[in-house]
Amino acid sequence: MFLREHWYVAAWAEEIGEAPVARVILGEPIVLFRKADGAPVALEDRCPHRNLPLSAGRRRGDALECGYHGMVFAADGVCTFVPNQAVPAWARVRAYPVVERDRWVFIWMGDPARADPARVPGYNHRFADPDWRVVNGKATVKGGYRLILDNLLDLSHLAYVHNSSTGNAAVAERAEIIFSTEGDRVRQVRFMRDIPPAPVFVDYAGYDANIDRWQTTLYMPPSYIFINNGTLRAGNARPDEAALRSQGSWGFEVYHAITPETEATSHQFWAVAHPAPFVAPEKLARFNVQMRNVIEEDRVVYEAQQRAIDRDPDAIGRDVNPRGTIEADQGLLAMRRVIRRLYGEEQKAAAG
Ligand code: FES
Ligand SMILES: [Fe+2]
């Protein structure tokens, strides 16, 4: 089940250059490249002649030449050249609307007539902020996109999956959870009062005593997540809304864009950002490695989950057992309700 009438992240800006890049998004083969003026282009990656992916061909100016029989397709998908004959009317590939903003290249997977750049999620401006440090990457996950969103909507898992870095037992056992929805968005605040600091908070923030810690996760359809992490020395007043949006004395922001590749595989575009002074320059490389390790630790979990689902025919398409949920699943269940409702609306609009 994919939501189509949305902007998805197709690539980090630095992944796309002159050479064609092949990527499957929502089950559709797509080729990405940049024109001479730097503008990103996304075309259907399948020659309408004999099906060779255009990404296997070569650039001809701002166009792509098919590597099999030499048909040339311009950046708007229209064929401009067929060797030794006139261009037939059928010779074109789909061109996808693309927008580049703050290091993410977004692709519109729905009806191109409805591609409104004003709907591009504009929450990743930190990536271009010179006062912040960003470590980022792309993981290719052999797991469905909702398994990744689940993980990010239940951060109790830090206690079990990331206990060498961002988590410890108190994160799972001593959190007050404040859950809310606003339109299509799901928000989960976790506030932990007077808990021991997890390893990264000792290493980089220098805490030597208990802390108050908060995590705020925001899910935005179709599959964007923003998480703010903040801390203060224990004993301060309960953080108000403004404090929850800040990092307090030390913390970081986490960004995820989960773009389905297929029903059971995903592109995970991730970034961790922090105000520059929060990590000493000589410790930055180690911090970045730890953040990459966190992404990798989660990937191992998603892929094991997906294998278990694939092994059980009853679980396919039903990766949440309705009788097997716990209170911590509130956020992920709400996210699934949003996706199901939006999917129903898309199907209804398509039928009508
Ligand atoms: S397969 Fe592309 S030109 Fe023949
Ligand atoms: Fe995680």
Short mmCIF file of C-alpha atoms and ligand atoms in Angstrom, two decimals:
data_model
loop_
_atom_site.label_atom_id
_atom_site.label_comp_id
_atom_site.label_asym_id
_atom_site.label_seq_id
_atom_site.Cartn_x
_atom_site.Cartn_y
_atom_site.Cartn_z
CA MET A 1 0.00 0.00 0.00
CA PHE A 2 1.64 3.22 -1.16
CA LEU A 3 0.42 6.79 -0.91
CA ARG A 4 1.10 8.30 -4.34
CA GLU A 5 -0.13 11.88 -4.21
CA HIS A 6 2.90 13.05 -2.24
CA TRP A 7 6.42 14.35 -2.48
CA TYR A 8 8.98 11.73 -1.49
CA VAL A 9 12.71 12.12 -1.05
CA ALA A 10 14.35 10.56 -4.12
CA ALA A 11 17.98 11.31 -3.25
CA TRP A 12 20.43 13.39 -1.30
CA ALA A 13 21.45 16.30 -3.52
CA GLU A 14 25.05 15.06 -3.58
CA GLU A 15 24.01 11.66 -4.94
CA ILE A 16 22.80 13.14 -8.22
CA GLY A 17 25.22 14.39 -10.85
CA GLU A 18 25.77 14.15 -14.56
CA ALA A 19 25.77 10.34 -14.67
CA PRO A 20 22.36 8.63 -14.59
CA VAL A 21 21.40 7.07 -11.24
CA ALA A 22 18.85 4.22 -11.20
CA ARG A 23 16.44 3.99 -8.29
CA VAL A 24 13.15 2.14 -7.77
CA ILE A 25 10.58 4.26 -5.94
CA LEU A 26 7.09 2.97 -5.05
CA GLY A 27 7.83 0.02 -7.31
CA GLU A 28 8.55 2.26 -10.32
CA PRO A 29 11.97 2.29 -12.02
CA ILE A 30 13.31 5.84 -12.15
CA VAL A 31 16.50 7.38 -13.53
CA LEU A 32 17.83 10.57 -11.96
CA PHE A 33 20.41 12.98 -13.33
CA ARG A 34 21.22 16.68 -13.45
CA LYS A 35 21.00 18.89 -16.51
CA ALA A 36 23.92 21.12 -17.41
CA ASP A 37 22.27 23.96 -15.46
CA GLY A 38 22.20 21.73 -12.34
CA ALA A 39 18.44 21.11 -12.32
CA PRO A 40 17.59 17.53 -11.29
CA VAL A 41 15.55 15.38 -13.67
CA ALA A 42 13.61 12.16 -12.98
CA LEU A 43 12.45 9.96 -15.84
CA GLU A 44 10.90 6.52 -16.12
CA ASP A 45 13.88 4.15 -16.27
CA ARG A 46 12.63 1.91 -19.03
CA CYS A 47 12.99 2.47 -22.74
CA PRO A 48 9.57 2.23 -24.41
CA HIS A 49 11.21 0.42 -27.33
CA ARG A 50 12.63 -2.81 -25.87
CA ASN A 51 12.69 -2.13 -22.10
CA LEU A 52 16.37 -1.48 -21.49
CA PRO A 53 16.68 0.87 -18.50
CA LEU A 54 17.70 4.30 -19.76
CA SER A 55 20.14 4.44 -16.83
CA ALA A 56 22.19 1.88 -18.79
CA GLY A 57 22.61 4.43 -21.59
CA ARG A 58 24.58 7.66 -21.79
CA ARG A 59 24.11 11.39 -21.63
CA ARG A 60 23.63 13.40 -24.81
CA GLY A 61 23.60 16.99 -23.59
CA ASP A 62 20.56 17.29 -21.30
CA ALA A 63 19.04 14.14 -22.80
CA LEU A 64 19.59 10.38 -22.35
CA GLU A 65 20.53 8.08 -25.20
CA CYS A 66 19.28 4.50 -24.82
CA GLY A 67 22.19 2.08 -24.67
CA TYR A 68 20.53 -0.47 -26.95
CA HIS A 69 19.31 1.14 -30.21
CA GLY A 70 20.16 4.78 -29.65
CA MET A 71 16.79 6.44 -29.15
CA VAL A 72 17.25 9.77 -27.36
CA PHE A 73 14.89 11.07 -24.65
CA ALA A 74 14.88 14.70 -23.57
CA ALA A 75 14.52 15.81 -19.94
CA ASP A 76 10.74 16.08 -20.41
CA GLY A 77 10.61 12.40 -21.40
CA VAL A 78 9.85 13.04 -25.06
CA CYS A 79 11.90 11.14 -27.63
CA THR A 80 13.78 13.50 -29.92
CA PHE A 81 15.72 11.06 -32.09
CA VAL A 82 15.37 7.55 -33.52
CA PRO A 83 18.19 6.43 -35.78
CA ASN A 84 17.30 6.27 -39.46
CA GLN A 85 13.61 7.18 -39.12
CA ALA A 86 11.13 9.76 -37.88
CA VAL A 87 10.18 9.78 -34.17
CA PRO A 88 6.97 7.78 -33.62
CA ALA A 89 4.23 9.26 -31.44
CA TRP A 90 4.50 6.54 -28.77
CA ALA A 91 8.14 7.29 -28.12
CA ARG A 92 8.17 8.93 -24.71
CA VAL A 93 8.77 8.03 -21.09
CA ARG A 94 7.12 9.39 -17.98
CA ALA A 95 8.76 12.50 -16.52
CA TYR A 96 8.34 13.00 -12.76
CA PRO A 97 8.17 16.45 -11.17
CA VAL A 98 11.21 17.08 -8.96
CA VAL A 99 12.11 19.84 -6.51
CA GLU A 100 15.44 20.27 -4.74
CA ARG A 101 15.35 21.89 -1.31
CA ASP A 102 17.98 22.02 1.43
CA ARG A 103 19.96 19.02 0.15
CA TRP A 104 16.99 16.75 -0.45
CA VAL A 105 15.74 16.03 -3.96
CA PHE A 106 11.99 15.44 -3.79
CA ILE A 107 9.98 13.55 -6.40
CA TRP A 108 6.21 13.72 -6.95
CA MET A 109 4.83 10.20 -7.41
CA GLY A 110 1.21 11.14 -8.09
CA ASP A 111 -0.60 12.80 -10.96
CA PRO A 112 1.90 15.39 -12.29
CA ALA A 113 -0.94 17.89 -12.68
CA ARG A 114 -1.27 17.93 -8.88
CA ALA A 115 2.44 18.37 -8.10
CA ASP A 116 2.37 21.50 -5.96
CA PRO A 117 5.86 22.60 -4.79
CA ALA A 118 4.16 24.36 -1.86
CA ARG A 119 3.47 20.88 -0.45
CA VAL A 120 7.16 19.91 -0.32
CA PRO A 121 7.86 19.23 3.36
CA GLY A 122 10.09 22.13 4.29
CA TYR A 123 11.29 20.88 7.63
CA ASN A 124 14.90 20.05 6.69
CA HIS A 125 16.32 23.59 6.59
CA ARG A 126 18.90 22.65 9.25
CA PHE A 127 20.84 20.73 6.59
CA ALA A 128 21.95 24.05 5.15
CA ASP A 129 22.44 25.88 8.46
CA PRO A 130 26.13 26.81 8.98
CA ASP A 131 25.68 26.90 12.76
CA TRP A 132 24.68 23.24 12.88
CA ARG A 133 26.65 20.08 12.16
CA VAL A 134 24.93 17.37 10.16
CA VAL A 135 25.83 13.73 9.68
CA ASN A 136 23.68 12.07 7.09
CA GLY A 137 23.31 9.05 4.90
CA LYS A 138 21.10 6.72 2.96
CA ALA A 139 20.37 3.19 4.04
CA THR A 140 18.88 0.62 1.71
CA VAL A 141 16.67 -1.48 3.94
CA LYS A 142 15.27 -4.91 3.13
CA GLY A 143 12.19 -4.08 5.14
CA GLY A 144 8.89 -2.33 4.47
CA TYR A 145 8.64 1.39 5.12
CA ARG A 146 6.13 1.04 7.96
CA LEU A 147 8.55 -1.08 9.98
CA ILE A 148 10.96 1.87 9.95
CA LEU A 149 8.26 4.39 10.84
CA ASP A 150 7.20 2.09 13.72
CA ASN A 151 10.70 2.20 15.12
CA LEU A 152 10.80 5.98 15.08
CA LEU A 153 7.38 6.28 16.71
CA ASP A 154 8.39 4.14 19.67
CA LEU A 155 11.70 5.27 21.07
CA SER A 156 11.56 2.89 24.01
CA HIS A 157 13.66 0.66 21.73
CA LEU A 158 16.72 2.81 22.47
CA ALA A 159 17.01 0.86 25.72
CA TYR A 160 17.44 -2.43 23.90
CA VAL A 161 18.82 -1.62 20.43
CA HIS A 162 21.05 1.40 21.15
CA ASN A 163 22.21 0.91 24.72
CA SER A 164 25.86 1.51 23.82
CA SER A 165 25.09 5.06 22.65
CA THR A 166 21.76 6.85 22.92
CA GLY A 167 19.79 4.51 25.14
CA ASN A 168 19.66 2.98 28.61
CA ALA A 169 17.01 1.11 30.57
CA ALA A 170 15.45 4.25 31.97
CA VAL A 171 14.45 5.38 28.46
CA ALA A 172 12.02 2.46 28.25
CA GLU A 173 11.05 2.14 31.86
CA ARG A 174 10.70 5.69 33.14
CA ALA A 175 9.11 7.73 30.38
CA GLU A 176 5.96 9.77 30.63
CA ILE A 177 4.35 9.62 27.20
CA ILE A 178 2.24 12.44 25.81
CA PHE A 179 0.54 11.45 22.59
CA SER A 180 -1.40 13.70 20.26
CA THR A 181 -2.61 13.93 16.70
CA GLU A 182 -3.16 17.04 14.67
CA GLY A 183 -4.80 16.49 11.31
CA ASP A 184 -2.63 13.95 9.52
CA ARG A 185 0.27 14.38 11.92
CA VAL A 186 1.10 12.16 14.87
CA ARG A 187 3.19 13.45 17.75
CA GLN A 188 4.66 11.56 20.63
CA VAL A 189 6.53 13.28 23.45
CA ARG A 190 8.54 11.17 25.88
CA PHE A 191 9.68 12.89 29.04
CA MET A 192 12.06 11.15 31.43
CA ARG A 193 12.66 12.80 34.78
CA ASP A 194 15.78 12.30 36.85
CA ILE A 195 17.29 9.39 34.93
CA PRO A 196 20.92 8.32 34.48
CA PRO A 197 22.44 9.72 31.27
CA ALA A 198 22.93 7.27 28.38
CA PRO A 199 26.53 6.98 27.07
CA VAL A 200 26.47 9.76 24.44
CA PHE A 201 25.18 12.22 27.04
CA VAL A 202 28.15 11.40 29.26
CA ASP A 203 30.68 11.47 26.41
CA TYR A 204 29.63 14.65 24.62
CA ALA A 205 27.54 16.66 27.08
CA GLY A 206 29.74 15.76 30.05
CA TYR A 207 26.87 14.88 32.40
CA ASP A 208 28.09 13.20 35.58
CA ALA A 209 24.74 13.00 37.34
CA ASN A 210 21.09 12.34 36.55
CA ILE A 211 19.31 14.27 33.83
CA ASP A 212 15.86 15.16 32.63
CA ARG A 213 15.53 14.03 29.05
CA TRP A 214 12.89 14.52 26.36
CA GLN A 215 12.27 13.14 22.92
CA THR A 216 9.58 14.53 20.64
CA THR A 217 8.71 12.51 17.56
CA LEU A 218 6.59 14.02 14.81
CA TYR A 219 5.27 11.87 11.97
CA MET A 220 4.16 13.63 8.80
CA PRO A 221 2.63 11.74 5.86
CA PRO A 222 3.52 10.02 3.77
CA SER A 223 6.67 8.97 5.66
CA TYR A 224 8.61 11.80 7.24
CA ILE A 225 9.83 11.79 10.84
CA PHE A 226 11.35 14.56 12.90
CA ILE A 227 12.70 13.83 16.39
CA ASN A 228 14.00 16.43 18.79
CA ASN A 229 16.18 15.24 21.67
CA GLY A 230 16.89 17.47 24.63
CA THR A 231 18.31 17.24 28.13
CA LEU A 232 18.89 19.30 31.26
CA ARG A 233 20.51 18.50 34.56
CA ALA A 234 17.85 16.83 36.73
CA GLY A 235 15.84 19.05 39.01
CA ASN A 236 14.62 21.70 36.61
CA ALA A 237 11.00 22.60 36.01
CA ARG A 238 9.04 20.35 33.69
CA PRO A 239 9.79 21.53 30.12
CA ASP A 240 7.07 23.58 28.53
CA GLU A 241 6.28 23.48 24.83
CA ALA A 242 9.10 25.87 23.93
CA ALA A 243 11.60 23.79 25.92
CA LEU A 244 10.41 20.60 24.23
CA ARG A 245 11.29 22.16 20.90
CA SER A 246 14.76 23.06 22.13
CA GLN A 247 17.69 20.83 23.01
CA GLY A 248 17.99 22.25 26.53
CA SER A 249 21.63 22.01 27.59
CA TRP A 250 22.48 19.27 25.10
CA GLY A 251 20.73 17.29 22.42
CA PHE A 252 20.22 16.81 18.73
CA GLU A 253 17.64 16.61 16.00
CA VAL A 254 16.96 13.53 13.88
CA TYR A 255 15.46 13.56 10.40
CA HIS A 256 14.14 10.61 8.44
CA ALA A 257 12.51 10.38 5.05
CA ILE A 258 11.45 6.81 4.37
CA THR A 259 10.76 6.31 0.68
CA PRO A 260 9.30 2.91 -0.22
CA GLU A 261 11.29 1.07 -2.85
CA THR A 262 8.89 -1.89 -2.95
CA GLU A 263 6.33 -3.16 -0.43
CA ALA A 264 9.12 -4.95 1.41
CA THR A 265 12.17 -2.72 0.83
CA SER A 266 12.86 0.94 1.57
CA HIS A 267 15.19 3.85 1.00
CA GLN A 268 15.99 5.46 4.34
CA PHE A 269 17.32 9.01 4.05
CA TRP A 270 18.51 10.07 7.49
CA ALA A 271 20.34 12.90 9.19
CA VAL A 272 21.34 13.84 12.72
CA ALA A 273 21.93 17.54 13.36
CA HIS A 274 23.26 19.36 16.39
CA PRO A 275 24.32 22.91 17.24
CA ALA A 276 28.03 23.05 16.38
CA PRO A 277 29.35 23.66 19.93
CA PHE A 278 27.61 20.55 21.33
CA VAL A 279 30.29 18.17 20.04
CA ALA A 280 33.94 19.14 20.40
CA PRO A 281 35.74 19.14 17.02
CA GLU A 282 38.11 16.35 18.07
CA LYS A 283 35.12 14.17 19.00
CA LEU A 284 33.01 14.85 15.92
CA ALA A 285 34.26 11.93 13.83
CA ARG A 286 33.51 9.51 16.66
CA PHE A 287 30.06 11.01 17.20
CA ASN A 288 29.28 10.62 13.52
CA VAL A 289 30.37 6.98 13.56
CA GLN A 290 28.11 6.35 16.56
CA MET A 291 25.14 7.90 14.75
CA ARG A 292 25.80 5.72 11.69
CA ASN A 293 25.97 2.71 13.99
CA VAL A 294 22.57 3.60 15.43
CA ILE A 295 21.06 3.54 11.91
CA GLU A 296 22.75 0.21 11.26
CA GLU A 297 21.52 -1.30 14.54
CA ASP A 298 17.97 -0.47 13.54
CA ARG A 299 18.43 -1.83 10.01
CA VAL A 300 19.36 -5.22 11.43
CA VAL A 301 16.07 -5.21 13.37
CA TYR A 302 13.88 -4.17 10.39
CA GLU A 303 15.39 -6.79 8.13
CA ALA A 304 14.93 -9.56 10.70
CA GLN A 305 11.31 -8.46 11.19
CA GLN A 306 10.71 -8.47 7.44
CA ARG A 307 12.18 -11.96 7.10
CA ALA A 308 9.85 -13.20 9.84
CA ILE A 309 6.87 -11.57 8.13
CA ASP A 310 7.82 -13.05 4.76
CA ARG A 311 8.08 -16.50 6.32
CA ASP A 312 4.55 -16.32 7.70
CA PRO A 313 1.96 -16.06 4.94
CA ASP A 314 -0.67 -14.93 7.45
CA ALA A 315 1.46 -11.96 8.43
CA ILE A 316 1.98 -10.57 4.94
CA GLY A 317 0.08 -7.33 4.69
CA ARG A 318 -0.63 -7.50 8.42
CA ASP A 319 2.64 -6.72 10.12
CA VAL A 320 0.91 -5.61 13.31
CA ASN A 321 -0.89 -8.39 15.12
CA PRO A 322 -4.05 -6.72 16.48
CA ARG A 323 -3.89 -8.99 19.55
CA GLY A 324 -0.18 -8.37 20.03
CA THR A 325 0.05 -4.67 20.77
CA ILE A 326 1.31 -2.92 23.90
CA GLU A 327 0.74 0.62 25.16
CA ALA A 328 3.98 1.83 23.55
CA ASP A 329 2.45 1.08 20.13
CA GLN A 330 0.02 4.00 20.36
CA GLY A 331 2.04 6.16 17.96
CA LEU A 332 2.64 3.53 15.33
CA LEU A 333 -0.99 2.45 15.37
CA ALA A 334 -2.05 6.07 14.86
CA MET A 335 0.44 6.41 11.97
CA ARG A 336 -1.07 3.32 10.34
CA ARG A 337 -4.59 4.72 10.74
CA VAL A 338 -3.47 7.93 8.98
CA ILE A 339 -1.89 5.98 6.11
CA ARG A 340 -4.98 3.77 5.72
CA ARG A 341 -7.31 6.78 5.71
CA LEU A 342 -5.21 8.72 3.18
CA TYR A 343 -4.92 5.61 1.02
CA GLY A 344 -8.70 5.19 1.09
CA GLU A 345 -9.12 8.83 0.09
CA GLU A 346 -6.69 8.41 -2.81
CA GLN A 347 -8.46 5.28 -4.01
CA LYS A 348 -11.83 7.02 -3.80
CA ALA A 349 -10.59 10.05 -5.71
CA ALA A 350 -9.05 7.79 -8.38
CA ALA A 351 -12.31 5.85 -8.75
CA GLY A 352 -14.49 8.97 -8.84
S1 FES B 1 15.65 -0.57 -26.19
FE1 FES B 1 15.97 1.53 -26.15
S2 FES B 1 16.25 2.08 -28.20
FE2 FES B 1 15.81 -0.03 -28.27
FE FE B 2 16.60 3.28 16.59
#
